Amino acid sequence: MSGEKTFYLETFGCQMNVHDSEKVIGTLLHEGYRQVESVEQAGLILYNTCSIRDKAEQKVFHRLADYKKLQAQGKKFGVLGCVAQQEGEKIFERAPHVSLVCGSASYRNLPQMLAQLEGRSTLQSGVPHVSPILGDVGRRDSGLVAQGSPLVRITGPRVTGLDDRETDQCFETEFTARTNPHRGYITIIEGCDKFCAYCVVPFTRGKERSRTSDSVLAEARQMADLGYTEIQLLGQNVNSYKDPAGKPGSRKTFAELLAAVGEVPGIKRVRFTTSHPRDFGRDIIDAIDAVPTLCDHVHLPVQSGSDKVLNAMQRLYTREQYLERIAWMKSAKRGVSITTDVIVGFPGETEEDFHQTLSLLDEVGYDGVFTFKYSPRPNTPSLALDDAIPDQEKSRRLEVLMSRQKEIQITRYKKYIGSNIEVMVEGRNESRNQWIGRTSHNKTLNFTAPADASPKVGAYVQTRVVGSFPNSLLGEMVV
Ligand code: 5AD
Ligand code: SF4
């Protein structure tokens, strides 16, 4: 192998992780690494991991096991993201060929960590949470395992970047390598302080910290200058955004920031995710009403329709309060499409509780629901709860819920037939001879176009809806 530094990165999990990977890639490219398409071509193999549910976490360890033998070729392995933060240095025991473990709150230290990994001149004084573990080191020395534990042989340098929910900084980077040239993410807030009883995120992504609205707007303008037309503002809970400083008098609420991004010249669509009902203000709907570039879609995770379960989940709102927010959305001038997340089988969820969730689906009439079986997660308060629901019963409830929602979507999607809708062109499906578009409502709309008027990916075109399915619309381009 030449002296060239190459890396392969695979990403699991949510949009926050996808965007973090874009920042990590940007940072590595800036550090002189080249991104390659396969594990075989890479000197450094990175997994940006998710631990939201048990299955997501297992994937990482399966991947690491698959490629263990490649260590003999001098390749290095790194685990980033939520599993890294959650499992910390325990990963070195489970997968001894790993030499880098780094949670998202420590990505800003990646350049120093990479230098250590490569054995270049290393520690800068005052860099927090970057600990080199070199050579023959006992577990005791890493401060993790009780005294008297057997020594572990660790070969080669190992580097960790782990957060203790103390970090105040965001991972802002000028080297973000966005993969899509038309629509891109901007992080506005990192971490989470909500501590819902089932959720690992407050433990894996650190405490809540917002970026200044000035820096968010600067990034939005920069993206518009580069030709981006759609921006998605990201955070675990964008509604608790708190502008830390900025220029005097320029401190913005989330709704004001949303509107300001929507007013950046060149930007045609702005989305945001994800919202917590407790902090969701009416001013967000007012902003959607006032600024046409703000997409008419809100994702508002409800998790359960039962007050008893919501309380056990420590969600900090009641069904009634949630429905009040839905009523705001329904009073908007444009029809706002609403999607949600639901967990079935939370400990103690009775058949009656579950039926309340089903009735909530009917009452709201969602355009989409992401459904999950409750999965017990390390560190979370709900681990201590009794009354676990058997997996078979969770699966049954999931099935019932999904089929109820499918009926709701069939009805909702049918209503669009005959209407004209603008889509952003996202791609082409050759085998079906169709173009793939996305509506402002965040629906997939596949459409046909005359051969002599083929649209370009990234363009906005008018379509007429001619058919509907439970999860997508069918249309024809209006020429
Ligand atoms: N088990 C099942 N689903 C979960 N989610 C978060 N934590 C868990 C868990 N422990 C779901 C929630 C959240 C979505 C991103 O993942 O519905 O909104
Ligand atoms: Fe997964 Fe949550 Fe981490 Fe996103 S924040 S990668 S969903 S655990």
Short mmCIF file of C-alpha atoms and ligand atoms in Angstrom, two decimals:
data_model
loop_
_atom_site.label_atom_id
_atom_site.label_comp_id
_atom_site.label_asym_id
_atom_site.label_seq_id
_atom_site.Cartn_x
_atom_site.Cartn_y
_atom_site.Cartn_z
CA MET A 1 0.00 0.00 0.00
CA SER A 2 1.31 3.49 -0.77
CA GLY A 3 1.45 6.13 1.94
CA GLU A 4 -2.00 7.25 0.86
CA LYS A 5 -4.56 7.46 3.65
CA THR A 6 -7.91 5.95 2.70
CA PHE A 7 -11.13 5.41 4.62
CA TYR A 8 -14.44 3.62 4.21
CA LEU A 9 -17.43 4.84 6.21
CA GLU A 10 -20.77 3.12 6.69
CA THR A 11 -23.63 4.88 8.43
CA PHE A 12 -26.52 3.46 10.42
CA GLY A 13 -29.44 5.25 12.08
CA CYS A 14 -31.20 8.56 11.80
CA GLN A 15 -30.75 11.70 9.71
CA MET A 16 -28.59 13.20 12.47
CA ASN A 17 -26.18 10.32 11.95
CA VAL A 18 -26.31 10.67 8.17
CA HIS A 19 -25.42 14.33 8.50
CA ASP A 20 -22.75 13.67 11.14
CA SER A 21 -21.17 11.31 8.62
CA GLU A 22 -21.10 14.12 6.06
CA LYS A 23 -19.20 16.21 8.60
CA VAL A 24 -16.85 13.35 9.48
CA ILE A 25 -16.16 12.74 5.79
CA GLY A 26 -15.48 16.45 5.28
CA THR A 27 -13.08 16.42 8.21
CA LEU A 28 -11.24 13.31 7.02
CA LEU A 29 -10.90 14.68 3.49
CA HIS A 30 -9.44 17.84 4.98
CA GLU A 31 -6.98 15.69 6.95
CA GLY A 32 -5.68 14.22 3.69
CA TYR A 33 -7.71 11.01 3.61
CA ARG A 34 -9.43 9.72 0.47
CA GLN A 35 -12.85 8.08 0.71
CA VAL A 36 -13.15 4.66 -0.92
CA GLU A 37 -16.15 2.52 -1.77
CA SER A 38 -15.22 -0.75 -0.11
CA VAL A 39 -13.72 -2.14 3.07
CA GLU A 40 -11.10 -3.94 0.95
CA GLN A 41 -9.73 -0.69 -0.50
CA ALA A 42 -9.62 1.15 2.83
CA GLY A 43 -6.86 1.63 5.39
CA LEU A 44 -9.31 2.95 7.97
CA ILE A 45 -12.78 1.43 8.31
CA LEU A 46 -15.36 3.44 10.21
CA TYR A 47 -18.88 2.61 11.32
CA ASN A 48 -21.14 5.44 12.39
CA THR A 49 -23.51 3.54 14.59
CA CYS A 50 -27.02 3.67 16.02
CA SER A 51 -28.22 2.19 19.30
CA ILE A 52 -31.83 3.33 19.34
CA ARG A 53 -33.05 -0.28 19.35
CA ASP A 54 -31.30 -3.54 20.07
CA LYS A 55 -31.31 -4.65 16.43
CA ALA A 56 -29.56 -1.48 15.29
CA GLU A 57 -26.84 -2.05 17.87
CA GLN A 58 -26.29 -5.70 16.93
CA LYS A 59 -25.64 -4.74 13.30
CA VAL A 60 -22.44 -3.00 14.27
CA PHE A 61 -20.97 -5.97 16.04
CA HIS A 62 -21.92 -8.26 13.17
CA ARG A 63 -20.14 -5.94 10.75
CA LEU A 64 -17.06 -5.79 12.94
CA ALA A 65 -17.00 -9.59 13.25
CA ASP A 66 -17.34 -9.99 9.47
CA TYR A 67 -14.17 -8.01 8.81
CA LYS A 68 -12.04 -8.99 11.79
CA LYS A 69 -9.60 -10.94 9.61
CA LEU A 70 -8.69 -7.78 7.70
CA GLN A 71 -6.79 -6.50 10.72
CA ALA A 72 -3.92 -8.77 9.67
CA GLN A 73 -3.57 -6.56 6.56
CA GLY A 74 -2.87 -3.55 8.77
CA LYS A 75 -6.33 -2.04 8.45
CA LYS A 76 -7.66 -0.02 11.35
CA PHE A 77 -11.25 -0.02 12.61
CA GLY A 78 -13.19 2.76 14.27
CA VAL A 79 -16.62 2.84 15.87
CA LEU A 80 -18.32 6.23 15.86
CA GLY A 81 -21.75 7.45 16.95
CA CYS A 82 -24.25 6.19 19.43
CA VAL A 83 -22.95 2.65 20.08
CA ALA A 84 -19.46 4.13 20.55
CA GLN A 85 -20.73 6.56 23.16
CA GLN A 86 -22.96 3.99 24.84
CA GLU A 87 -20.49 1.11 25.05
CA GLY A 88 -17.30 3.17 25.33
CA GLU A 89 -14.10 1.24 25.91
CA LYS A 90 -16.07 -2.00 26.37
CA ILE A 91 -15.98 -2.14 22.56
CA PHE A 92 -12.24 -2.89 22.73
CA GLU A 93 -13.05 -6.03 24.73
CA ARG A 94 -15.84 -7.20 22.47
CA ALA A 95 -14.02 -6.32 19.23
CA PRO A 96 -10.26 -6.15 20.01
CA HIS A 97 -9.40 -5.14 16.43
CA VAL A 98 -11.08 -1.76 16.96
CA SER A 99 -8.68 1.09 17.67
CA LEU A 100 -10.92 4.15 17.64
CA VAL A 101 -14.10 4.69 19.66
CA CYS A 102 -15.69 8.12 19.38
CA GLY A 103 -19.12 9.48 20.30
CA SER A 104 -20.72 12.30 18.34
CA ALA A 105 -20.02 14.96 20.96
CA SER A 106 -16.27 14.38 20.44
CA TYR A 107 -16.13 14.59 16.64
CA ARG A 108 -14.64 18.05 16.83
CA ASN A 109 -11.52 16.33 18.24
CA LEU A 110 -11.27 13.92 15.30
CA PRO A 111 -8.20 15.57 13.72
CA GLN A 112 -6.19 15.09 16.94
CA MET A 113 -7.58 11.59 17.38
CA LEU A 114 -6.60 10.63 13.82
CA ALA A 115 -3.11 11.98 14.44
CA GLN A 116 -2.82 9.73 17.48
CA LEU A 117 -4.14 6.78 15.56
CA GLU A 118 -1.53 7.28 12.87
CA GLY A 119 1.18 7.70 15.53
CA ARG A 120 1.86 11.29 14.50
CA SER A 121 2.77 13.91 17.10
CA THR A 122 -0.23 13.86 19.31
CA LEU A 123 -1.68 15.24 22.44
CA GLN A 124 -2.38 18.91 22.50
CA SER A 125 -2.74 19.98 26.04
CA GLY A 126 -6.25 20.84 27.05
CA VAL A 127 -8.01 18.69 24.46
CA PRO A 128 -10.79 17.09 26.44
CA HIS A 129 -11.78 13.43 26.40
CA VAL A 130 -9.08 12.24 24.00
CA SER A 131 -7.24 9.50 25.76
CA PRO A 132 -4.45 7.49 24.19
CA ILE A 133 -4.21 3.93 25.41
CA LEU A 134 -0.90 2.53 24.29
CA GLY A 135 0.70 -0.86 24.36
CA ASP A 136 0.29 -3.12 27.35
CA VAL A 137 -2.31 -1.41 29.41
CA GLY A 138 -4.39 -2.86 32.19
CA ARG A 139 -8.10 -2.33 32.39
CA ARG A 140 -7.53 -0.66 35.73
CA ASP A 141 -5.44 1.99 34.00
CA SER A 142 -8.27 2.88 31.70
CA GLY A 143 -10.36 3.36 34.82
CA LEU A 144 -13.20 1.16 33.64
CA VAL A 145 -13.11 -2.12 35.46
CA ALA A 146 -12.81 -2.89 39.15
CA GLN A 147 -9.36 -3.47 40.61
CA GLY A 148 -8.12 -7.00 40.40
CA SER A 149 -9.41 -7.60 36.90
CA PRO A 150 -7.04 -9.53 34.66
CA LEU A 151 -4.87 -7.46 32.38
CA VAL A 152 -5.95 -7.16 28.80
CA ARG A 153 -3.32 -7.08 26.11
CA ILE A 154 -3.95 -4.22 23.85
CA THR A 155 -1.85 -4.03 20.73
CA GLY A 156 -1.30 -0.84 18.83
CA PRO A 157 -2.57 2.58 19.75
CA ARG A 158 -6.17 2.96 20.80
CA VAL A 159 -7.99 6.22 20.92
CA THR A 160 -11.25 7.15 22.55
CA GLY A 161 -13.40 10.26 22.45
CA LEU A 162 -16.26 9.91 24.87
CA ASP A 163 -18.59 12.52 26.25
CA ASP A 164 -19.81 12.81 29.83
CA ARG A 165 -22.78 15.07 29.03
CA GLU A 166 -20.52 18.04 29.78
CA THR A 167 -19.68 19.21 26.27
CA ASP A 168 -20.91 22.67 25.45
CA GLN A 169 -19.71 22.78 21.87
CA CYS A 170 -21.46 21.76 18.68
CA PHE A 171 -19.69 19.90 15.91
CA GLU A 172 -19.58 22.74 13.44
CA THR A 173 -17.27 22.12 10.55
CA GLU A 174 -16.46 23.97 7.40
CA PHE A 175 -15.55 20.67 5.76
CA THR A 176 -19.00 19.07 5.49
CA ALA A 177 -19.07 16.76 2.46
CA ARG A 178 -22.73 16.74 1.45
CA THR A 179 -23.68 13.91 -0.84
CA ASN A 180 -26.76 15.45 -2.47
CA PRO A 181 -26.17 18.69 -4.42
CA HIS A 182 -29.79 19.88 -4.20
CA ARG A 183 -31.00 19.31 -0.66
CA GLY A 184 -28.95 19.22 2.49
CA TYR A 185 -29.09 19.11 6.26
CA ILE A 186 -28.08 21.78 8.72
CA THR A 187 -27.75 20.89 12.40
CA ILE A 188 -29.27 23.57 14.62
CA ILE A 189 -29.23 21.74 17.95
CA GLU A 190 -27.38 18.68 19.20
CA GLY A 191 -28.05 16.39 22.14
CA CYS A 192 -31.19 15.96 24.21
CA ASP A 193 -32.24 16.87 27.75
CA LYS A 194 -35.67 15.23 27.72
CA PHE A 195 -34.84 11.77 29.11
CA CYS A 196 -37.92 9.92 27.89
CA ALA A 197 -37.98 6.69 29.87
CA TYR A 198 -37.21 4.42 26.89
CA CYS A 199 -34.61 6.48 25.06
CA VAL A 200 -30.82 6.19 24.82
CA VAL A 201 -30.33 9.48 22.99
CA PRO A 202 -29.71 11.69 26.05
CA PHE A 203 -26.92 9.25 26.95
CA THR A 204 -25.48 8.88 23.47
CA ARG A 205 -25.67 12.43 22.13
CA GLY A 206 -24.89 14.47 25.20
CA LYS A 207 -26.65 17.50 26.57
CA GLU A 208 -28.65 19.93 24.50
CA ARG A 209 -26.59 22.63 22.82
CA SER A 210 -27.80 24.98 20.11
CA ARG A 211 -25.82 26.73 17.41
CA THR A 212 -26.16 30.46 17.00
CA SER A 213 -28.78 31.52 14.49
CA ASP A 214 -26.07 33.59 12.81
CA SER A 215 -23.99 30.51 12.07
CA VAL A 216 -27.05 28.53 10.92
CA LEU A 217 -28.06 31.35 8.57
CA ALA A 218 -24.51 31.73 7.29
CA GLU A 219 -24.49 28.02 6.43
CA ALA A 220 -27.91 28.30 4.75
CA ARG A 221 -26.69 31.24 2.60
CA GLN A 222 -23.53 29.35 1.72
CA MET A 223 -25.62 26.36 0.63
CA ALA A 224 -27.93 28.56 -1.43
CA ASP A 225 -24.86 30.05 -3.14
CA LEU A 226 -23.74 26.53 -4.00
CA GLY A 227 -27.09 25.82 -5.65
CA TYR A 228 -28.96 24.00 -2.87
CA THR A 229 -32.69 24.70 -2.91
CA GLU A 230 -33.90 22.53 -0.04
CA ILE A 231 -32.69 22.64 3.54
CA GLN A 232 -33.65 20.39 6.39
CA LEU A 233 -32.96 21.74 9.87
CA LEU A 234 -31.91 18.97 12.19
CA GLY A 235 -31.90 18.28 15.89
CA GLN A 236 -33.09 15.63 18.34
CA ASN A 237 -35.58 18.20 19.50
CA VAL A 238 -35.56 21.26 17.26
CA ASN A 239 -38.37 22.86 19.27
CA SER A 240 -36.15 23.39 22.27
CA TYR A 241 -33.70 25.40 20.14
CA LYS A 242 -32.21 28.29 22.14
CA ASP A 243 -30.13 30.78 20.23
CA PRO A 244 -26.99 31.03 22.39
CA ALA A 245 -25.73 34.43 21.35
CA GLY A 246 -25.19 35.84 17.92
CA LYS A 247 -25.04 39.54 17.22
CA PRO A 248 -26.83 41.76 19.75
CA GLY A 249 -30.55 41.79 19.08
CA SER A 250 -30.37 38.90 16.65
CA ARG A 251 -31.28 36.09 19.04
CA LYS A 252 -34.01 34.03 17.40
CA THR A 253 -36.64 31.55 18.55
CA PHE A 254 -36.91 28.31 16.58
CA ALA A 255 -39.91 29.63 14.60
CA GLU A 256 -38.02 32.83 13.77
CA LEU A 257 -34.98 30.87 12.67
CA LEU A 258 -37.17 28.62 10.53
CA ALA A 259 -38.74 31.64 8.85
CA ALA A 260 -35.34 33.30 8.35
CA VAL A 261 -33.92 30.19 6.66
CA GLY A 262 -37.05 30.10 4.48
CA GLU A 263 -36.34 33.65 3.39
CA VAL A 264 -32.76 33.02 2.27
CA PRO A 265 -32.74 33.87 -1.45
CA GLY A 266 -32.59 30.74 -3.58
CA ILE A 267 -34.06 28.43 -0.95
CA LYS A 268 -37.33 26.91 -2.13
CA ARG A 269 -38.08 24.37 0.58
CA VAL A 270 -37.30 24.14 4.29
CA ARG A 271 -38.08 21.15 6.49
CA PHE A 272 -37.28 20.41 10.10
CA THR A 273 -37.01 17.33 12.22
CA THR A 274 -37.58 16.15 14.86
CA SER A 275 -40.10 17.82 17.11
CA HIS A 276 -41.12 17.14 20.69
CA PRO A 277 -44.81 17.88 21.37
CA ARG A 278 -44.06 19.45 24.73
CA ASP A 279 -42.00 22.27 23.16
CA PHE A 280 -43.95 22.56 19.91
CA GLY A 281 -45.30 26.13 19.76
CA ARG A 282 -48.13 27.60 17.76
CA ASP A 283 -45.63 30.10 16.35
CA ILE A 284 -44.24 27.28 14.17
CA ILE A 285 -47.60 26.97 12.41
CA ASP A 286 -47.80 30.77 12.13
CA ALA A 287 -44.38 30.67 10.44
CA ILE A 288 -45.56 27.97 7.99
CA ASP A 289 -48.58 30.15 7.22
CA ALA A 290 -46.43 33.24 6.67
CA VAL A 291 -43.50 31.80 4.71
CA PRO A 292 -44.42 29.78 1.60
CA THR A 293 -41.01 28.08 1.38
CA LEU A 294 -41.60 26.29 4.70
CA CYS A 295 -42.87 22.83 3.79
CA ASP A 296 -46.39 21.92 4.81
CA HIS A 297 -45.32 18.87 6.77
CA VAL A 298 -44.74 18.31 10.48
CA HIS A 299 -43.35 15.16 12.05
CA LEU A 300 -44.61 15.10 15.63
CA PRO A 301 -43.82 11.83 17.45
CA VAL A 302 -46.63 10.86 19.81
CA GLN A 303 -45.38 7.40 20.95
CA SER A 304 -48.72 6.42 22.54
CA GLY A 305 -52.35 7.52 22.66
CA SER A 306 -52.77 6.53 26.31
CA ASP A 307 -52.17 9.06 29.08
CA LYS A 308 -51.09 6.30 31.42
CA VAL A 309 -48.40 5.11 29.00
CA LEU A 310 -47.35 8.67 28.10
CA ASN A 311 -46.85 9.31 31.79
CA ALA A 312 -44.82 6.11 32.25
CA MET A 313 -42.75 7.11 29.22
CA GLN A 314 -42.10 10.50 30.88
CA ARG A 315 -43.19 12.27 27.72
CA LEU A 316 -44.33 15.41 29.61
CA TYR A 317 -47.64 15.86 27.73
CA THR A 318 -51.10 14.35 27.72
CA ARG A 319 -53.13 13.07 24.80
CA GLU A 320 -55.25 16.20 25.05
CA GLN A 321 -52.22 18.51 24.87
CA TYR A 322 -50.91 16.57 21.90
CA LEU A 323 -54.26 16.87 20.13
CA GLU A 324 -54.24 20.61 20.79
CA ARG A 325 -51.05 20.87 18.73
CA ILE A 326 -52.65 18.77 16.00
CA ALA A 327 -55.60 21.19 16.01
CA TRP A 328 -53.15 24.09 15.41
CA MET A 329 -51.77 22.24 12.40
CA LYS A 330 -55.23 21.55 11.07
CA SER A 331 -56.11 25.24 11.35
CA ALA A 332 -53.18 26.22 9.10
CA LYS A 333 -54.01 27.95 5.83
CA ARG A 334 -52.29 25.24 3.81
CA GLY A 335 -53.16 21.60 4.53
CA VAL A 336 -50.27 20.46 6.71
CA SER A 337 -49.42 16.77 6.44
CA ILE A 338 -48.69 15.14 9.77
CA THR A 339 -46.54 12.11 10.52
CA THR A 340 -45.57 10.48 13.80
CA ASP A 341 -43.66 7.74 15.63
CA VAL A 342 -45.40 5.13 17.79
CA ILE A 343 -43.92 2.57 20.17
CA VAL A 344 -46.00 -0.52 20.94
CA GLY A 345 -45.47 -2.84 23.88
CA PHE A 346 -44.00 -0.37 26.36
CA PRO A 347 -43.90 -2.13 29.78
CA GLY A 348 -47.38 -2.15 31.29
CA GLU A 349 -49.20 -1.23 28.04
CA THR A 350 -52.60 -2.94 28.28
CA GLU A 351 -54.95 -3.82 25.46
CA GLU A 352 -57.01 -0.78 26.48
CA ASP A 353 -53.92 1.48 26.27
CA PHE A 354 -53.15 0.06 22.85
CA HIS A 355 -56.72 0.74 21.70
CA GLN A 356 -56.28 4.35 22.72
CA THR A 357 -53.31 4.55 20.38
CA LEU A 358 -55.44 3.08 17.58
CA SER A 359 -58.18 5.61 18.24
CA LEU A 360 -55.61 8.43 18.18
CA LEU A 361 -54.53 7.32 14.70
CA ASP A 362 -58.17 7.59 13.58
CA GLU A 363 -58.63 10.94 15.26
CA VAL A 364 -55.50 12.57 13.80
CA GLY A 365 -55.54 10.93 10.37
CA TYR A 366 -51.78 10.74 9.93
CA ASP A 367 -50.09 10.77 6.54
CA GLY A 368 -47.46 8.38 7.82
CA VAL A 369 -46.56 6.52 11.01
CA PHE A 370 -43.21 4.97 11.92
CA THR A 371 -43.97 2.07 14.22
CA PHE A 372 -41.60 0.38 16.63
CA LYS A 373 -41.69 -2.46 19.11
CA TYR A 374 -40.40 -1.31 22.48
CA SER A 375 -36.76 -2.34 22.89
CA PRO A 376 -35.16 -2.11 26.35
CA ARG A 377 -32.03 0.07 26.18
CA PRO A 378 -29.05 0.37 28.54
CA ASN A 379 -29.12 3.16 31.14
CA THR A 380 -32.73 4.11 30.45
CA PRO A 381 -35.27 4.44 33.31
CA SER A 382 -37.76 2.05 31.68
CA LEU A 383 -35.29 -0.83 32.08
CA ALA A 384 -36.39 -0.99 35.70
CA LEU A 385 -40.10 -1.30 34.88
CA ASP A 386 -41.99 -4.55 35.42
CA ASP A 387 -44.75 -5.87 33.19
CA ALA A 388 -42.70 -6.49 30.08
CA ILE A 389 -44.91 -7.30 27.09
CA PRO A 390 -43.99 -10.59 25.38
CA ASP A 391 -42.38 -10.15 21.98
CA GLN A 392 -45.15 -12.08 20.25
CA GLU A 393 -47.74 -9.68 21.65
CA LYS A 394 -45.65 -6.68 20.62
CA SER A 395 -45.52 -8.10 17.10
CA ARG A 396 -49.28 -8.60 17.07
CA ARG A 397 -49.92 -5.02 18.16
CA LEU A 398 -47.48 -3.76 15.57
CA GLU A 399 -49.33 -5.66 12.84
CA VAL A 400 -52.73 -4.37 13.96
CA LEU A 401 -51.43 -0.82 14.12
CA MET A 402 -49.77 -0.96 10.73
CA SER A 403 -52.83 -2.36 9.01
CA ARG A 404 -55.09 0.28 10.62
CA GLN A 405 -52.72 3.01 9.48
CA LYS A 406 -52.57 1.53 5.98
CA GLU A 407 -56.34 1.95 5.69
CA ILE A 408 -56.05 5.55 6.87
CA GLN A 409 -53.33 6.28 4.32
CA ILE A 410 -55.26 4.68 1.46
CA THR A 411 -58.09 7.14 2.14
CA ARG A 412 -55.81 10.12 2.65
CA TYR A 413 -53.67 9.55 -0.43
CA LYS A 414 -56.73 9.00 -2.65
CA LYS A 415 -57.85 12.56 -1.97
CA TYR A 416 -54.96 13.94 -4.02
CA ILE A 417 -56.13 12.32 -7.26
CA GLY A 418 -56.95 15.01 -9.78
CA SER A 419 -54.96 17.75 -8.05
CA ASN A 420 -51.84 19.51 -9.34
CA ILE A 421 -48.78 19.20 -7.13
CA GLU A 422 -45.25 20.55 -7.46
CA VAL A 423 -42.46 18.07 -6.83
CA MET A 424 -38.73 18.23 -6.52
CA VAL A 425 -37.27 15.63 -8.90
CA GLU A 426 -35.20 13.16 -6.89
CA GLY A 427 -34.31 10.51 -9.43
CA ARG A 428 -35.40 8.16 -12.13
CA ASN A 429 -36.77 4.62 -12.03
CA GLU A 430 -35.68 3.23 -15.40
CA SER A 431 -37.46 -0.09 -15.09
CA ARG A 432 -40.79 1.66 -14.58
CA ASN A 433 -40.03 4.51 -16.93
CA GLN A 434 -40.92 6.92 -14.15
CA TRP A 435 -39.39 9.89 -12.43
CA ILE A 436 -39.29 10.01 -8.65
CA GLY A 437 -40.46 13.23 -7.04
CA ARG A 438 -41.11 14.55 -3.53
CA THR A 439 -43.94 16.84 -2.60
CA SER A 440 -43.75 19.65 -0.06
CA HIS A 441 -45.94 17.33 2.08
CA ASN A 442 -42.97 14.93 2.03
CA LYS A 443 -44.78 12.33 -0.05
CA THR A 444 -43.17 10.33 -2.80
CA LEU A 445 -44.84 11.08 -6.13
CA ASN A 446 -43.70 8.95 -9.07
CA PHE A 447 -44.54 10.46 -12.43
CA THR A 448 -44.19 10.08 -16.15
CA ALA A 449 -42.87 12.81 -18.44
CA PRO A 450 -42.79 13.11 -22.23
CA ALA A 451 -39.45 11.92 -23.65
CA ASP A 452 -38.77 15.35 -25.15
CA ALA A 453 -39.41 17.12 -21.83
CA SER A 454 -37.37 15.00 -19.43
CA PRO A 455 -36.90 16.86 -16.15
CA LYS A 456 -33.52 17.18 -14.43
CA VAL A 457 -32.83 15.76 -10.98
CA GLY A 458 -33.10 18.68 -8.53
CA ALA A 459 -35.62 20.57 -10.70
CA TYR A 460 -39.11 21.52 -9.50
CA VAL A 461 -41.92 20.47 -11.81
CA GLN A 462 -45.70 20.54 -11.80
CA THR A 463 -47.50 17.20 -11.87
CA ARG A 464 -51.11 16.07 -12.02
CA VAL A 465 -51.95 13.20 -9.68
CA VAL A 466 -53.60 10.28 -11.51
CA GLY A 467 -53.37 7.48 -8.95
CA SER A 468 -52.57 6.66 -5.35
CA PHE A 469 -51.13 3.88 -3.20
CA PRO A 470 -50.84 3.60 0.59
CA ASN A 471 -47.36 5.15 0.55
CA SER A 472 -47.01 7.07 -2.68
CA LEU A 473 -48.79 9.00 -5.42
CA LEU A 474 -48.71 8.49 -9.15
CA GLY A 475 -48.68 11.46 -11.49
CA GLU A 476 -47.99 12.91 -14.90
CA MET A 477 -45.78 15.89 -15.50
CA VAL A 478 -47.72 18.96 -16.59
CA VAL A 479 -45.95 20.48 -19.57
N1 5AD B 1 -37.68 1.13 21.71
C1 5AD B 1 -38.46 1.27 20.61
N2 5AD B 1 -38.53 2.41 19.90
C2 5AD B 1 -37.80 3.45 20.32
N3 5AD B 1 -37.67 4.69 19.83
C3 5AD B 1 -36.79 5.36 20.61
N4 5AD B 1 -36.35 4.56 21.59
C4 5AD B 1 -36.97 3.37 21.44
C5 5AD B 1 -36.93 2.15 22.16
N5 5AD B 1 -36.17 2.00 23.25
C6 5AD B 1 -38.42 5.19 18.68
C7 5AD B 1 -39.30 6.38 19.08
C8 5AD B 1 -38.55 7.54 18.48
C9 5AD B 1 -37.96 6.92 17.25
C10 5AD B 1 -36.84 7.68 16.62
O1 5AD B 1 -37.52 5.67 17.70
O2 5AD B 1 -40.55 6.22 18.47
O3 5AD B 1 -39.39 8.65 18.18
FE1 SF4 B 2 -29.86 6.07 16.46
FE2 SF4 B 2 -30.86 7.86 18.16
FE3 SF4 B 2 -28.29 7.83 17.72
FE4 SF4 B 2 -29.95 8.65 15.81
S1 SF4 B 2 -29.59 9.62 17.81
S2 SF4 B 2 -28.24 7.28 15.54
S3 SF4 B 2 -31.69 7.27 16.15
S4 SF4 B 2 -29.51 6.22 18.67
#
